Amino acid sequence: MSFGKRTPLTDESRLSDENKLSKVFARLIQNHGPISLMQYMGEANARYYSTRDPLGAAGDFITAPEISQIFGELIGLWLADIWIRAGRPGPVHYVELGPGRGTLAKDALRTMKRFDLVPKVHFVESSLVLKDVQLAAVPEAMWHNDLSTVPTTGPILLVANEFLDALPVRQLVRTETGWRERMVGYYQERFLPVAGSLPMDAAVPVERREAPVGTIIETCPGAAAVMQEVARRLAEQGGAALFIDYGNVDAHEGSTLQAVRAHEKVDPFTDPGEVDLTALVDFAMMARMAQDLGARWLGTIGQGRWLKGLGADARARALGQIAPQHATAFWVAKERLCAPDQMGELFKVMGLAGPEWPDGAAFAGPAPGVEAE
Ligand code: SAH
């Protein structure tokens, strides 16, 4: 934002156009050469989330808590259940990473209260726009820029839905002359991926160095840092955590970077800062890392099986009985979250807990398509 005097040669639209991230990146690359993909994704998403509320029908994408209250309610139920079986320890903190509109927290906290679980509420959020929306939904929350300021005493009940996928990934590519970082260049008015000039072989595990030319290895240092911090806290403070995202349970190769705008997939190299950039979460790696730091891994399972195991069908029916005019809508929304050809299998739920904490409900759910009643 500028508070200076306007010069006659510029007007508002031209100014804002020059400030568009695509223009800034283009100038940067033209002057200094390609930037790393990690910088591209990190800055693009920081700009994207700080300038809008991207969620919902009028936005770019919709998330599970915005589809149905059942999602947040069953998360609240899961947290209350594990907390009760852990012996109701207190004072307890509900911590949510990237809470979006605060809808998940609102639904989860309402459900937890029915079981006399009334935790302190902490939101880790970087977007000022979304903070305002969250304040209206959950006025009692305390906001943090990262996990470091969340209290270090008392167990944490942590939830992160579609948070890790927004953190920037780093990619290495095998070229004819060895491993290079994958960068973003600018050529003929377009952004495009290019191989960097510095050798990166030392960053690749020895057993993978001889992979065929063109192989891409993707990692997410930000997600790894979050996972380490959460695991360490679970080990020291106790508690439980749920990470829900689209991702792979098995190790994967290749770029998973993708972009969404107005509910459509678009080219991730078009219009940085104006589209939502995501990458798949490597759940296998996350689970290993959490265990190495002393947390218990409770399981990683498809979202559909997990929700059904917690009674999603019964809850949809109960809501339909309370408001019969919406019964079909409740069922359709529940199916959208659970059906294997919708969000049920692509999205995974990973549960973690402190070493002294019990198993989590629904991680050994029925096979896909089987009614859990
Ligand atoms: N969990 C919400 C929103 C998902 S969108 C839901 O399910 O609806 C991703 C959320 O993470 C947004 O709230 C976004 O502002 C936040 N976010 C993205 N990158 C972040 C970062 N580096 N630090 C803190 N919050 C971040």
Tab-separated table of C-alpha atoms and ligand atoms in Angstrom:
chain	number	residue	atom	x	y	z
A	1	MET	CA	0.000	0.000	0.000
A	2	SER	CA	1.265	3.447	-0.825
A	3	PHE	CA	0.412	6.655	1.015
A	4	GLY	CA	2.602	8.821	-1.228
A	5	LYS	CA	1.428	11.539	-3.623
A	6	ARG	CA	0.116	10.187	-6.891
A	7	THR	CA	2.243	11.018	-9.891
A	8	PRO	CA	0.388	12.124	-13.023
A	9	LEU	CA	1.681	9.198	-15.069
A	10	THR	CA	0.273	6.388	-12.923
A	11	ASP	CA	-3.270	5.467	-12.033
A	12	GLU	CA	-4.583	2.915	-9.509
A	13	SER	CA	-5.089	0.077	-11.937
A	14	ARG	CA	-1.654	0.436	-13.469
A	15	LEU	CA	-0.081	0.572	-10.032
A	16	SER	CA	-1.852	-2.547	-8.850
A	17	ASP	CA	-1.031	-4.339	-12.099
A	18	GLU	CA	2.678	-3.594	-11.645
A	19	ASN	CA	2.397	-4.923	-8.074
A	20	LYS	CA	0.890	-8.195	-9.226
A	21	LEU	CA	3.151	-11.014	-8.159
A	22	SER	CA	3.489	-12.242	-11.738
A	23	LYS	CA	5.036	-8.882	-12.690
A	24	VAL	CA	7.296	-8.869	-9.646
A	25	PHE	CA	8.483	-12.418	-10.395
A	26	ALA	CA	8.990	-11.613	-14.081
A	27	ARG	CA	11.177	-8.594	-13.236
A	28	LEU	CA	13.098	-10.567	-10.618
A	29	ILE	CA	13.809	-13.450	-12.987
A	30	GLN	CA	14.711	-11.178	-15.890
A	31	ASN	CA	17.209	-9.330	-13.688
A	32	HIS	CA	18.646	-12.151	-11.598
A	33	GLY	CA	17.817	-15.441	-13.315
A	34	PRO	CA	15.426	-18.240	-12.332
A	35	ILE	CA	14.044	-18.476	-8.788
A	36	SER	CA	13.604	-21.743	-6.906
A	37	LEU	CA	10.248	-23.475	-7.169
A	38	MET	CA	10.080	-23.313	-3.371
A	39	GLN	CA	10.362	-19.517	-3.407
A	40	TYR	CA	7.810	-19.344	-6.226
A	41	MET	CA	5.253	-21.470	-4.360
A	42	GLY	CA	5.934	-19.894	-0.947
A	43	GLU	CA	5.558	-16.311	-2.131
A	44	ALA	CA	2.637	-17.125	-4.409
A	45	ASN	CA	0.637	-18.749	-1.606
A	46	ALA	CA	1.561	-16.054	0.925
A	47	ARG	CA	0.177	-13.462	-1.513
A	48	TYR	CA	-2.826	-15.598	-2.401
A	49	TYR	CA	-3.985	-16.230	1.189
A	50	SER	CA	-3.235	-12.725	2.453
A	51	THR	CA	-5.428	-11.045	-0.154
A	52	ARG	CA	-8.695	-13.017	-0.097
A	53	ASP	CA	-10.986	-15.577	1.504
A	54	PRO	CA	-10.587	-18.325	-1.100
A	55	LEU	CA	-13.086	-20.768	0.381
A	56	GLY	CA	-16.609	-21.626	-0.685
A	57	ALA	CA	-18.791	-21.621	-3.753
A	58	ALA	CA	-17.876	-18.037	-4.708
A	59	GLY	CA	-14.158	-18.639	-4.107
A	60	ASP	CA	-11.611	-20.959	-5.666
A	61	PHE	CA	-12.108	-24.158	-3.703
A	62	ILE	CA	-14.259	-25.740	-1.014
A	63	THR	CA	-13.008	-27.768	1.935
A	64	ALA	CA	-14.562	-30.557	4.007
A	65	PRO	CA	-15.704	-28.386	6.958
A	66	GLU	CA	-17.447	-26.044	4.492
A	67	ILE	CA	-19.238	-28.980	2.863
A	68	SER	CA	-20.831	-30.397	6.007
A	69	GLN	CA	-20.913	-29.761	9.763
A	70	ILE	CA	-20.529	-33.529	10.169
A	71	PHE	CA	-16.804	-33.183	9.435
A	72	GLY	CA	-15.999	-30.830	12.331
A	73	GLU	CA	-18.441	-32.596	14.637
A	74	LEU	CA	-16.799	-35.989	14.152
A	75	ILE	CA	-13.344	-34.464	14.642
A	76	GLY	CA	-14.622	-32.982	17.922
A	77	LEU	CA	-16.037	-36.373	18.869
A	78	TRP	CA	-12.724	-38.128	18.098
A	79	LEU	CA	-10.772	-35.613	20.192
A	80	ALA	CA	-13.240	-35.827	23.104
A	81	ASP	CA	-13.109	-39.621	23.005
A	82	ILE	CA	-9.324	-39.877	23.134
A	83	TRP	CA	-9.122	-37.140	25.810
A	84	ILE	CA	-11.680	-38.960	27.998
A	85	ARG	CA	-9.825	-42.267	27.622
A	86	ALA	CA	-6.545	-40.479	28.463
A	87	GLY	CA	-8.101	-39.548	31.813
A	88	ARG	CA	-9.422	-36.028	31.013
A	89	PRO	CA	-6.062	-34.273	31.620
A	90	GLY	CA	-6.019	-30.473	31.870
A	91	PRO	CA	-5.463	-27.660	31.170
A	92	VAL	CA	-5.893	-28.718	27.546
A	93	HIS	CA	-5.332	-26.693	24.377
A	94	TYR	CA	-7.189	-26.998	21.074
A	95	VAL	CA	-4.710	-25.937	18.389
A	96	GLU	CA	-5.683	-25.556	14.752
A	97	LEU	CA	-3.250	-24.869	11.926
A	98	GLY	CA	-4.672	-22.785	9.064
A	99	PRO	CA	-8.274	-22.706	10.329
A	100	GLY	CA	-9.724	-21.086	7.167
A	101	ARG	CA	-13.102	-19.657	8.134
A	102	GLY	CA	-13.086	-21.212	11.611
A	103	THR	CA	-15.943	-23.532	10.658
A	104	LEU	CA	-14.181	-26.769	11.622
A	105	ALA	CA	-13.185	-25.340	15.022
A	106	LYS	CA	-16.699	-24.071	15.684
A	107	ASP	CA	-18.288	-27.456	14.916
A	108	ALA	CA	-15.596	-29.391	16.812
A	109	LEU	CA	-15.693	-27.140	19.904
A	110	ARG	CA	-19.507	-27.355	20.071
A	111	THR	CA	-19.286	-31.145	20.022
A	112	MET	CA	-16.424	-31.312	22.550
A	113	LYS	CA	-18.429	-29.146	24.969
A	114	ARG	CA	-21.133	-31.827	25.084
A	115	PHE	CA	-18.473	-34.049	26.652
A	116	ASP	CA	-17.315	-31.350	29.098
A	117	LEU	CA	-14.191	-30.741	27.049
A	118	VAL	CA	-13.717	-26.943	26.944
A	119	PRO	CA	-10.112	-26.323	25.850
A	120	LYS	CA	-8.252	-23.052	25.357
A	121	VAL	CA	-8.335	-22.281	21.634
A	122	HIS	CA	-5.220	-21.421	19.599
A	123	PHE	CA	-5.233	-20.651	15.892
A	124	VAL	CA	-2.054	-20.583	13.810
A	125	GLU	CA	-2.899	-18.367	10.862
A	126	SER	CA	-0.874	-16.103	8.590
A	127	SER	CA	-3.679	-14.397	6.664
A	128	LEU	CA	-5.124	-11.202	8.166
A	129	VAL	CA	-8.184	-11.528	5.955
A	130	LEU	CA	-8.949	-15.007	7.286
A	131	LYS	CA	-8.146	-13.964	10.875
A	132	ASP	CA	-11.093	-11.542	10.726
A	133	VAL	CA	-13.395	-14.299	9.503
A	134	GLN	CA	-12.096	-16.642	12.245
A	135	LEU	CA	-12.631	-14.000	14.927
A	136	ALA	CA	-16.320	-13.799	14.019
A	137	ALA	CA	-16.661	-17.608	14.149
A	138	VAL	CA	-14.605	-18.321	17.301
A	139	PRO	CA	-14.205	-15.097	19.309
A	140	GLU	CA	-12.437	-16.797	22.216
A	141	ALA	CA	-9.484	-17.965	20.078
A	142	MET	CA	-5.914	-16.730	20.491
A	143	TRP	CA	-3.904	-16.229	17.310
A	144	HIS	CA	-0.314	-17.251	16.593
A	145	ASN	CA	1.975	-16.800	13.605
A	146	ASP	CA	3.486	-20.229	14.172
A	147	LEU	CA	3.515	-22.963	16.794
A	148	SER	CA	6.382	-21.473	18.817
A	149	THR	CA	4.099	-19.230	20.921
A	150	VAL	CA	1.511	-21.910	21.741
A	151	PRO	CA	1.761	-22.789	25.501
A	152	THR	CA	4.249	-25.519	26.313
A	153	THR	CA	2.380	-26.968	29.302
A	154	GLY	CA	-0.784	-29.052	29.169
A	155	PRO	CA	-1.745	-31.501	26.417
A	156	ILE	CA	-2.551	-30.258	22.913
A	157	LEU	CA	-5.409	-31.435	20.729
A	158	LEU	CA	-4.209	-30.335	17.308
A	159	VAL	CA	-6.061	-30.312	14.000
A	160	ALA	CA	-4.800	-29.360	10.539
A	161	ASN	CA	-7.118	-29.752	7.563
A	162	GLU	CA	-5.674	-28.866	4.155
A	163	PHE	CA	-2.815	-26.966	5.779
A	164	LEU	CA	0.308	-28.976	4.947
A	165	ASP	CA	-0.595	-29.078	1.246
A	166	ALA	CA	-0.304	-25.291	1.032
A	167	LEU	CA	3.296	-25.214	2.278
A	168	PRO	CA	5.973	-24.782	-0.416
A	169	VAL	CA	7.726	-27.814	-1.872
A	170	ARG	CA	11.290	-28.138	-3.059
A	171	GLN	CA	12.006	-30.246	-6.118
A	172	LEU	CA	15.217	-31.811	-7.378
A	173	VAL	CA	15.456	-33.078	-10.940
A	174	ARG	CA	17.937	-35.543	-12.430
A	175	THR	CA	19.526	-34.077	-15.551
A	176	GLU	CA	22.156	-35.472	-17.975
A	177	THR	CA	24.785	-33.749	-15.854
A	178	GLY	CA	23.509	-34.722	-12.387
A	179	TRP	CA	20.924	-33.506	-9.892
A	180	ARG	CA	19.730	-29.895	-9.974
A	181	GLU	CA	17.152	-27.897	-8.026
A	182	ARG	CA	13.993	-27.281	-10.037
A	183	MET	CA	13.649	-23.547	-10.653
A	184	VAL	CA	11.138	-21.255	-12.317
A	185	GLY	CA	12.300	-19.289	-15.335
A	186	TYR	CA	10.537	-16.713	-17.493
A	187	TYR	CA	10.612	-17.074	-21.255
A	188	GLN	CA	8.440	-15.442	-23.926
A	189	GLU	CA	6.144	-13.896	-21.287
A	190	ARG	CA	5.566	-17.237	-19.561
A	191	PHE	CA	6.793	-18.890	-16.387
A	192	LEU	CA	8.160	-22.379	-16.847
A	193	PRO	CA	10.135	-24.940	-14.838
A	194	VAL	CA	13.864	-25.120	-15.602
A	195	ALA	CA	16.792	-26.973	-14.052
A	196	GLY	CA	19.078	-24.839	-11.890
A	197	SER	CA	22.801	-24.539	-12.577
A	198	LEU	CA	24.196	-25.649	-9.184
A	199	PRO	CA	24.929	-29.372	-8.640
A	200	MET	CA	22.617	-30.780	-5.958
A	201	ASP	CA	23.770	-34.417	-5.951
A	202	ALA	CA	24.816	-34.201	-2.307
A	203	ALA	CA	21.182	-33.490	-1.332
A	204	VAL	CA	19.962	-36.781	-2.843
A	205	PRO	CA	20.171	-40.020	-0.817
A	206	VAL	CA	22.917	-42.245	-2.249
A	207	GLU	CA	20.510	-45.038	-3.233
A	208	ARG	CA	18.471	-42.667	-5.410
A	209	ARG	CA	21.305	-40.821	-7.161
A	210	GLU	CA	21.328	-43.069	-10.230
A	211	ALA	CA	17.616	-42.555	-11.026
A	212	PRO	CA	16.768	-42.020	-14.729
A	213	VAL	CA	17.150	-38.566	-16.269
A	214	GLY	CA	13.955	-36.593	-15.690
A	215	THR	CA	13.237	-38.101	-12.249
A	216	ILE	CA	11.878	-35.509	-9.824
A	217	ILE	CA	12.181	-35.775	-6.045
A	218	GLU	CA	9.800	-33.527	-4.138
A	219	THR	CA	10.104	-32.646	-0.455
A	220	CYS	CA	8.334	-30.148	1.770
A	221	PRO	CA	10.713	-28.672	4.361
A	222	GLY	CA	7.919	-26.565	5.908
A	223	ALA	CA	5.681	-29.586	6.471
A	224	ALA	CA	8.625	-31.501	7.935
A	225	ALA	CA	9.325	-28.640	10.365
A	226	VAL	CA	5.677	-28.542	11.473
A	227	MET	CA	5.625	-32.301	11.925
A	228	GLN	CA	8.786	-32.203	14.036
A	229	GLU	CA	7.424	-29.462	16.276
A	230	VAL	CA	4.076	-31.239	16.745
A	231	ALA	CA	5.734	-34.602	17.443
A	232	ARG	CA	8.098	-33.058	19.978
A	233	ARG	CA	5.203	-31.370	21.772
A	234	LEU	CA	3.115	-34.552	21.799
A	235	ALA	CA	6.074	-36.378	23.306
A	236	GLU	CA	6.611	-33.690	25.971
A	237	GLN	CA	3.126	-32.291	26.632
A	238	GLY	CA	0.915	-35.217	25.658
A	239	GLY	CA	-2.173	-34.886	23.516
A	240	ALA	CA	-3.282	-35.955	20.060
A	241	ALA	CA	-3.134	-34.583	16.522
A	242	LEU	CA	-5.082	-35.091	13.312
A	243	PHE	CA	-3.607	-34.149	9.929
A	244	ILE	CA	-6.089	-34.329	7.089
A	245	ASP	CA	-5.029	-33.698	3.541
A	246	TYR	CA	-4.836	-35.147	0.122
A	247	GLY	CA	-1.735	-37.176	-0.193
A	248	ASN	CA	0.038	-40.469	-0.582
A	249	VAL	CA	0.367	-43.177	1.986
A	250	ASP	CA	3.120	-44.856	-0.078
A	251	ALA	CA	6.333	-43.218	-1.201
A	252	HIS	CA	5.884	-41.394	-4.500
A	253	GLU	CA	7.986	-39.827	-7.217
A	254	GLY	CA	7.465	-36.856	-9.490
A	255	SER	CA	5.981	-33.401	-9.147
A	256	THR	CA	2.602	-33.202	-7.429
A	257	LEU	CA	2.358	-29.433	-7.682
A	258	GLN	CA	-1.060	-28.315	-8.822
A	259	ALA	CA	-3.146	-25.167	-8.995
A	260	VAL	CA	-6.844	-24.481	-8.583
A	261	ARG	CA	-8.842	-21.410	-9.506
A	262	ALA	CA	-12.634	-21.076	-9.445
A	263	HIS	CA	-12.957	-24.813	-8.711
A	264	GLU	CA	-10.981	-25.788	-11.846
A	265	LYS	CA	-7.477	-27.188	-12.163
A	266	VAL	CA	-5.177	-24.707	-13.902
A	267	ASP	CA	-1.509	-24.539	-14.877
A	268	PRO	CA	0.561	-23.867	-11.698
A	269	PHE	CA	2.826	-21.567	-13.700
A	270	THR	CA	0.007	-19.203	-14.667
A	271	ASP	CA	-0.744	-16.136	-12.571
A	272	PRO	CA	1.201	-16.807	-9.322
A	273	GLY	CA	-0.502	-15.267	-6.275
A	274	GLU	CA	-3.941	-15.485	-7.924
A	275	VAL	CA	-4.391	-19.273	-7.824
A	276	ASP	CA	-4.186	-21.789	-4.970
A	277	LEU	CA	-0.998	-23.849	-5.228
A	278	THR	CA	-0.873	-27.199	-3.456
A	279	ALA	CA	1.201	-30.364	-3.410
A	280	LEU	CA	0.361	-33.827	-2.140
A	281	VAL	CA	1.399	-34.599	1.426
A	282	ASP	CA	3.874	-37.446	1.895
A	283	PHE	CA	2.122	-39.161	4.804
A	284	ALA	CA	4.606	-42.043	4.945
A	285	MET	CA	7.474	-39.634	5.555
A	286	MET	CA	5.432	-37.612	8.070
A	287	ALA	CA	4.585	-40.730	10.095
A	288	ARG	CA	8.224	-41.838	10.196
A	289	MET	CA	9.386	-38.413	11.263
A	290	ALA	CA	6.775	-38.115	14.033
A	291	GLN	CA	7.696	-41.536	15.423
A	292	ASP	CA	11.408	-40.740	15.348
A	293	LEU	CA	10.686	-37.796	17.653
A	294	GLY	CA	8.761	-39.866	20.156
A	295	ALA	CA	5.139	-39.426	19.108
A	296	ARG	CA	2.784	-42.391	18.658
A	297	TRP	CA	1.481	-42.914	15.143
A	298	LEU	CA	-2.158	-44.014	15.424
A	299	GLY	CA	-2.678	-44.706	11.741
A	300	THR	CA	-3.266	-43.129	8.341
A	301	ILE	CA	-6.549	-44.008	6.660
A	302	GLY	CA	-8.883	-42.735	3.935
A	303	GLN	CA	-11.126	-39.911	5.097
A	304	GLY	CA	-14.262	-41.844	4.096
A	305	ARG	CA	-13.461	-44.913	6.175
A	306	TRP	CA	-12.460	-42.758	9.116
A	307	LEU	CA	-15.636	-40.644	9.070
A	308	LYS	CA	-17.858	-43.690	8.587
A	309	GLY	CA	-16.085	-45.454	11.424
A	310	LEU	CA	-17.005	-42.506	13.641
A	311	GLY	CA	-20.664	-42.712	12.617
A	312	ALA	CA	-20.989	-40.291	9.671
A	313	ASP	CA	-24.007	-42.173	8.283
A	314	ALA	CA	-25.840	-42.154	11.605
A	315	ARG	CA	-25.085	-38.464	12.101
A	316	ALA	CA	-26.360	-37.586	8.600
A	317	ARG	CA	-29.576	-39.496	9.318
A	318	ALA	CA	-30.022	-37.820	12.715
A	319	LEU	CA	-29.593	-34.374	11.159
A	320	GLY	CA	-32.133	-35.358	8.499
A	321	GLN	CA	-34.629	-36.216	11.229
A	322	ILE	CA	-34.096	-32.866	12.962
A	323	ALA	CA	-34.564	-30.955	9.674
A	324	PRO	CA	-36.419	-33.267	7.252
A	325	GLN	CA	-36.512	-30.618	4.514
A	326	HIS	CA	-32.685	-30.841	4.375
A	327	ALA	CA	-32.393	-34.620	4.810
A	328	THR	CA	-31.258	-35.217	1.231
A	329	ALA	CA	-28.769	-32.357	1.369
A	330	PHE	CA	-27.213	-33.738	4.595
A	331	TRP	CA	-26.850	-37.169	2.983
A	332	VAL	CA	-25.400	-35.815	-0.269
A	333	ALA	CA	-22.869	-33.679	1.619
A	334	LYS	CA	-21.865	-36.642	3.804
A	335	GLU	CA	-21.394	-38.765	0.658
A	336	ARG	CA	-19.206	-36.062	-0.851
A	337	LEU	CA	-16.886	-36.361	2.152
A	338	CYS	CA	-16.965	-40.171	2.319
A	339	ALA	CA	-17.545	-41.750	-1.104
A	340	PRO	CA	-14.387	-43.339	-2.564
A	341	ASP	CA	-14.922	-41.593	-5.913
A	342	GLN	CA	-15.313	-38.212	-4.217
A	343	MET	CA	-13.170	-37.105	-1.229
A	344	GLY	CA	-13.273	-40.398	0.669
A	345	GLU	CA	-10.078	-42.020	-0.606
A	346	LEU	CA	-7.964	-39.206	-2.023
A	347	PHE	CA	-8.042	-37.464	1.353
A	348	LYS	CA	-6.249	-39.159	4.214
A	349	VAL	CA	-6.472	-38.731	7.973
A	350	MET	CA	-3.295	-39.277	9.978
A	351	GLY	CA	-3.525	-39.568	13.766
A	352	LEU	CA	-0.692	-38.974	16.230
A	353	ALA	CA	-0.616	-38.963	20.020
A	354	GLY	CA	1.647	-38.609	23.020
A	355	PRO	CA	3.493	-41.766	24.106
A	356	GLU	CA	1.205	-42.302	27.113
A	357	TRP	CA	-1.991	-41.640	25.185
A	358	PRO	CA	-4.415	-44.395	24.067
A	359	ASP	CA	-5.234	-45.550	20.520
A	360	GLY	CA	-7.435	-43.306	18.393
A	361	ALA	CA	-10.946	-44.324	17.359
A	362	ALA	CA	-11.689	-45.361	13.759
A	363	PHE	CA	-8.140	-45.909	12.491
A	364	ALA	CA	-8.894	-49.568	11.870
A	365	GLY	CA	-12.139	-48.884	10.030
A	366	PRO	CA	-14.267	-51.148	7.838
A	367	ALA	CA	-13.272	-51.674	4.211
A	368	PRO	CA	-14.387	-48.932	1.773
A	369	GLY	CA	-18.093	-49.091	0.974
A	370	VAL	CA	-18.992	-51.090	4.094
A	371	GLU	CA	-21.564	-49.464	6.348
A	372	ALA	CA	-20.105	-48.951	9.832
A	373	GLU	CA	-23.286	-49.540	11.840
B	1	SAH	N1	-8.425	-25.602	7.313
B	1	SAH	C1	-9.313	-24.725	6.559
B	1	SAH	C2	-8.605	-23.888	5.510
B	1	SAH	C3	-7.680	-24.575	4.538
B	1	SAH	S1	-6.881	-23.432	3.440
B	1	SAH	C4	-10.428	-25.541	5.948
B	1	SAH	O1	-10.346	-26.751	5.968
B	1	SAH	O2	-11.377	-24.963	5.445
B	1	SAH	C5	-5.280	-23.240	4.163
B	1	SAH	C6	-5.256	-22.420	5.446
B	1	SAH	O3	-3.900	-22.346	5.902
B	1	SAH	C7	-5.713	-20.985	5.325
B	1	SAH	O4	-6.336	-20.606	6.538
B	1	SAH	C8	-4.394	-20.237	5.108
B	1	SAH	O5	-4.486	-18.866	5.355
B	1	SAH	C9	-3.507	-20.970	6.066
B	1	SAH	N2	-2.069	-20.917	5.762
B	1	SAH	C10	-1.456	-21.200	4.584
B	1	SAH	N3	-0.114	-21.108	4.701
B	1	SAH	C11	0.131	-20.778	5.996
B	1	SAH	C12	1.326	-20.540	6.758
B	1	SAH	N4	2.531	-20.632	6.194
B	1	SAH	N5	1.213	-20.214	8.069
B	1	SAH	C13	-0.016	-20.136	8.657
B	1	SAH	N6	-1.186	-20.345	7.988
B	1	SAH	C14	-1.115	-20.651	6.682
